[in-house]
mmCIF file of C-alpha atoms in Angstrom:
data_model
loop_
_atom_site.group_PDB
_atom_site.id
_atom_site.type_symbol
_atom_site.label_atom_id
_atom_site.label_comp_id
_atom_site.label_asym_id
_atom_site.label_seq_id
_atom_site.Cartn_x
_atom_site.Cartn_y
_atom_site.Cartn_z
ATOM 1 C CA VAL A 1369 -20.095 48.082 -90.558
ATOM 2 C CA GLN A 1370 -19.696 50.480 -87.676
ATOM 3 C CA VAL A 1371 -22.626 52.585 -86.477
ATOM 4 C CA GLY A 1372 -21.568 54.829 -83.625
ATOM 5 C CA ASP A 1373 -19.720 52.555 -81.219
ATOM 6 C CA ALA A 1374 -21.440 49.389 -82.410
ATOM 7 C CA ARG A 1375 -19.749 47.062 -84.892
ATOM 8 C CA LEU A 1376 -22.175 44.976 -86.924
ATOM 9 C CA PRO A 1377 -20.990 41.914 -88.891
ATOM 10 C CA VAL A 1378 -22.087 41.950 -92.529
ATOM 11 C CA THR A 1379 -21.763 39.361 -95.289
ATOM 12 C CA GLY A 1380 -22.766 39.478 -98.923
ATOM 13 C CA GLU A 1381 -21.950 41.376 -102.060
ATOM 14 C CA SER A 1382 -21.709 45.113 -102.485
ATOM 15 C CA TRP A 1383 -21.708 47.518 -105.385
ATOM 16 C CA MET A 1384 -19.118 50.234 -105.936
ATOM 17 C CA ASP A 1385 -19.580 52.600 -108.841
ATOM 18 C CA HIS A 1386 -16.705 55.056 -109.246
ATOM 19 C CA GLU A 1387 -17.760 57.600 -111.791
ATOM 20 C CA PHE A 1388 -14.735 59.619 -112.834
ATOM 21 C CA GLY A 1389 -16.799 62.483 -114.124
ATOM 22 C CA SER A 1390 -20.149 63.512 -115.450
ATOM 23 C CA THR A 1391 -19.404 66.520 -117.534
ATOM 24 C CA ASP A 1392 -21.631 67.788 -120.289
ATOM 25 C CA LEU A 1393 -22.082 65.371 -123.156
ATOM 26 C CA ALA A 1394 -20.816 66.059 -126.658
ATOM 27 C CA GLU A 1395 -22.946 68.260 -128.895
ATOM 28 C CA GLY A 1396 -26.162 66.529 -129.942
ATOM 29 C CA LEU A 1397 -26.142 63.908 -127.169
ATOM 30 C CA VAL A 1398 -28.877 63.993 -124.517
ATOM 31 C CA GLY A 1399 -28.120 61.084 -122.169
ATOM 32 C CA TRP A 1400 -26.977 57.517 -121.774
ATOM 33 C CA ASP A 1401 -28.217 54.016 -120.962
ATOM 34 C CA TRP A 1402 -25.641 52.132 -118.849
ATOM 35 C CA PHE A 1403 -25.807 48.435 -117.908
ATOM 36 C CA SER A 1404 -23.650 46.476 -115.493
ATOM 37 C CA LEU A 1405 -24.662 42.813 -115.408
ATOM 38 C CA GLN A 1406 -23.301 40.054 -113.165
ATOM 39 C CA LEU A 1407 -24.253 36.578 -114.312
ATOM 40 C CA ALA A 1408 -24.477 33.350 -112.324
ATOM 41 C CA ASN A 1409 -21.962 31.708 -114.695
ATOM 42 C CA GLY A 1410 -19.255 34.093 -113.428
ATOM 43 C CA GLN A 1411 -19.294 36.362 -116.484
ATOM 44 C CA GLU A 1412 -19.925 40.113 -116.269
ATOM 45 C CA ILE A 1413 -20.931 42.687 -118.862
ATOM 46 C CA MET A 1414 -20.719 46.469 -118.761
ATOM 47 C CA ALA A 1415 -22.290 48.312 -121.674
ATOM 48 C CA TYR A 1416 -23.385 51.852 -122.364
ATOM 49 C CA TRP A 1417 -25.144 53.634 -125.181
ATOM 50 C CA LEU A 1418 -24.796 57.406 -125.607
ATOM 51 C CA ARG A 1419 -28.102 58.677 -127.000
ATOM 52 C CA ASP A 1420 -28.762 61.533 -129.397
ATOM 53 C CA ALA A 1421 -31.903 63.675 -129.472
ATOM 54 C CA ASP A 1422 -33.467 61.468 -132.182
ATOM 55 C CA GLY A 1423 -33.103 58.314 -130.041
ATOM 56 C CA GLY A 1424 -30.133 56.949 -131.991
ATOM 57 C CA PHE A 1425 -26.879 55.780 -130.440
ATOM 58 C CA SER A 1426 -23.464 57.386 -130.786
ATOM 59 C CA PRO A 1427 -20.685 55.302 -132.394
ATOM 60 C CA ALA A 1428 -18.719 56.011 -129.184
ATOM 61 C CA SER A 1429 -21.067 53.690 -127.256
ATOM 62 C CA SER A 1430 -19.175 50.634 -126.045
ATOM 63 C CA GLY A 1431 -18.809 47.945 -123.414
ATOM 64 C CA THR A 1432 -16.714 45.218 -121.861
ATOM 65 C CA VAL A 1433 -17.194 41.505 -121.173
ATOM 66 C CA VAL A 1434 -15.254 40.194 -118.171
ATOM 67 C CA ASN A 1435 -14.870 36.423 -117.886
ATOM 68 C CA ARG A 1436 -14.794 34.463 -114.628
ATOM 69 C CA GLU A 1437 -10.978 34.687 -114.569
ATOM 70 C CA GLY A 1438 -11.161 38.490 -114.692
ATOM 71 C CA LEU A 1439 -9.949 38.869 -118.280
ATOM 72 C CA SER A 1440 -11.784 41.557 -120.228
ATOM 73 C CA ARG A 1441 -12.766 41.896 -123.880
ATOM 74 C CA PRO A 1442 -13.832 45.259 -125.277
ATOM 75 C CA LEU A 1443 -17.114 45.672 -127.138
ATOM 76 C CA THR A 1444 -17.809 48.262 -129.801
ATOM 77 C CA ARG A 1445 -21.227 49.708 -130.557
ATOM 78 C CA GLN A 1446 -21.403 47.351 -133.560
ATOM 79 C CA ASP A 1447 -20.864 44.300 -131.310
ATOM 80 C CA MET A 1448 -23.992 44.980 -129.228
ATOM 81 C CA GLU A 1449 -27.700 44.986 -129.987
ATOM 82 C CA VAL A 1450 -30.330 46.380 -127.622
ATOM 83 C CA THR A 1451 -34.086 46.607 -128.103
ATOM 84 C CA VAL A 1452 -36.505 48.168 -125.643
ATOM 85 C CA GLU A 1453 -39.366 45.752 -124.861
ATOM 86 C CA LYS A 1454 -41.355 47.874 -122.368
ATOM 87 C CA TYR A 1455 -41.577 51.426 -121.054
ATOM 88 C CA TRP A 1456 -42.576 52.968 -117.720
ATOM 89 C CA THR A 1457 -43.800 56.536 -117.239
ATOM 90 C CA SER A 1458 -42.900 58.259 -113.978
ATOM 91 C CA PRO A 1459 -45.867 59.746 -112.121
ATOM 92 C CA LYS A 1460 -43.456 62.258 -110.535
ATOM 93 C CA SER A 1461 -41.464 63.646 -113.478
ATOM 94 C CA GLY A 1462 -43.591 62.488 -116.408
ATOM 95 C CA ALA A 1463 -40.467 60.969 -117.996
ATOM 96 C CA ARG A 1464 -40.930 57.837 -120.110
ATOM 97 C CA TYR A 1465 -38.121 55.380 -119.352
ATOM 98 C CA PRO A 1466 -37.276 52.056 -120.986
ATOM 99 C CA SER A 1467 -38.154 49.323 -118.474
ATOM 100 C CA GLN A 1468 -37.190 46.052 -120.148
ATOM 101 C CA TRP A 1469 -34.570 45.280 -122.782
ATOM 102 C CA ARG A 1470 -33.417 42.499 -125.090
ATOM 103 C CA PHE A 1471 -29.630 42.762 -125.085
ATOM 104 C CA SER A 1472 -27.392 40.610 -127.239
ATOM 105 C CA ILE A 1473 -23.832 40.187 -128.388
ATOM 106 C CA PRO A 1474 -24.380 38.078 -131.537
ATOM 107 C CA SER A 1475 -20.681 37.397 -132.214
ATOM 108 C CA GLN A 1476 -20.405 35.734 -128.785
ATOM 109 C CA ASP A 1477 -23.826 33.993 -128.887
ATOM 110 C CA ILE A 1478 -25.139 35.951 -125.890
ATOM 111 C CA ALA A 1479 -28.862 36.823 -125.690
ATOM 112 C CA LEU A 1480 -30.308 38.349 -122.514
ATOM 113 C CA LEU A 1481 -33.558 39.799 -121.211
ATOM 114 C CA VAL A 1482 -32.933 42.593 -118.683
ATOM 115 C CA SER A 1483 -35.886 43.521 -116.424
ATOM 116 C CA PRO A 1484 -36.125 45.979 -113.512
ATOM 117 C CA ARG A 1485 -36.908 44.478 -110.116
ATOM 118 C CA MET A 1486 -39.486 47.247 -109.781
ATOM 119 C CA ALA A 1487 -40.458 49.989 -112.200
ATOM 120 C CA ASP A 1488 -40.142 53.068 -109.979
ATOM 121 C CA GLN A 1489 -36.424 53.530 -109.338
ATOM 122 C CA GLU A 1490 -36.307 57.150 -110.467
ATOM 123 C CA LEU A 1491 -34.085 59.593 -108.580
ATOM 124 C CA MET A 1492 -35.309 63.167 -108.412
ATOM 125 C CA THR A 1493 -32.067 65.076 -107.795
ATOM 126 C CA ALA A 1494 -32.633 68.035 -110.100
ATOM 127 C CA HIS A 1495 -32.376 70.530 -107.219
ATOM 128 C CA SER A 1496 -28.986 69.228 -106.033
ATOM 129 C CA THR A 1497 -27.317 67.841 -109.178
ATOM 130 C CA GLY A 1498 -29.438 69.240 -111.985
ATOM 131 C CA VAL A 1499 -30.397 65.703 -113.041
ATOM 132 C CA THR A 1500 -33.502 63.522 -112.760
ATOM 133 C CA TYR A 1501 -32.680 59.951 -113.779
ATOM 134 C CA TRP A 1502 -33.579 56.283 -113.381
ATOM 135 C CA GLU A 1503 -31.054 54.065 -111.614
ATOM 136 C CA GLY A 1504 -31.867 50.668 -110.243
ATOM 137 C CA ALA A 1505 -31.581 46.935 -109.767
ATOM 138 C CA VAL A 1506 -32.390 44.548 -112.611
ATOM 139 C CA ASP A 1507 -32.755 40.797 -113.095
ATOM 140 C CA VAL A 1508 -31.257 39.021 -116.092
ATOM 141 C CA THR A 1509 -32.311 35.814 -117.888
ATOM 142 C CA GLY A 1510 -31.282 34.379 -121.217
ATOM 143 C CA THR A 1511 -28.620 32.268 -122.869
ATOM 144 C CA TRP A 1512 -24.838 32.391 -122.972
ATOM 145 C CA GLN A 1513 -23.428 30.347 -125.867
ATOM 146 C CA GLY A 1514 -26.527 28.164 -125.938
ATOM 147 C CA ARG A 1515 -26.748 27.558 -122.189
ATOM 148 C CA PRO A 1516 -29.381 29.081 -119.900
ATOM 149 C CA VAL A 1517 -28.063 31.854 -117.671
ATOM 150 C CA ASP A 1518 -29.465 34.260 -115.136
ATOM 151 C CA GLY A 1519 -28.094 37.042 -113.018
ATOM 152 C CA ARG A 1520 -28.610 40.509 -111.703
ATOM 153 C CA GLY A 1521 -27.303 43.937 -112.340
ATOM 154 C CA TYR A 1522 -27.718 47.651 -112.308
ATOM 155 C CA VAL A 1523 -28.970 50.057 -114.968
ATOM 156 C CA GLU A 1524 -28.661 53.849 -115.152
ATOM 157 C CA LEU A 1525 -30.745 55.934 -117.575
ATOM 158 C CA THR A 1526 -30.130 59.661 -117.995
ATOM 159 C CA GLY A 1527 -31.630 62.243 -120.306
ATOM 160 C CA TYR A 1528 -35.213 60.972 -120.331
ATOM 161 C CA ALA A 1529 -36.734 63.578 -117.991
ATOM 162 C CA MET A 1530 -34.637 66.307 -119.626
ATOM 163 C CA PRO A 1531 -31.379 66.408 -121.628
ATOM 164 C CA TYR A 1532 -28.456 65.553 -119.364
ATOM 165 C CA ARG A 1533 -26.746 68.768 -118.293
ATOM 166 C CA PRO A 1534 -25.421 68.440 -114.713
ATOM 167 C CA GLY A 1535 -25.679 71.562 -112.602
ATOM 168 C CA SER A 1536 -27.953 73.295 -115.141
#
């Protein structure tokens, strides 16, 4: 990393999220819940659920499992199960966000508990982007095909403070 004229050595892992667009959602949808999980066994999971105003999930919700060799397998909405275990209410926006989840892929014998590292990871960007949302670091524990597994990840939750409409 270079700061001014100083070069500082850095080691570790980084996160790069390239969002190709956040346009308005389809009619009837109010936001999404997006998970990206990196597990200690070398496996990774990306999953998202598009939410409607009644709290249901769109059939277009999907995901991907990436194995330690980098090969990916697509997931459909029917492949994934998610249950909210806890909620957190923001003292700033008043939004009530999910704050712990049971996430599973039954056909692959994967069962995970996803928990935020801290509850308050809300971003108040309504004045610049038109969106207030929760985006933050999570820890993961559970089992992968009968074996204990842990890991970490990132979760993004939109549409809880207000329906997602960027620039509104």
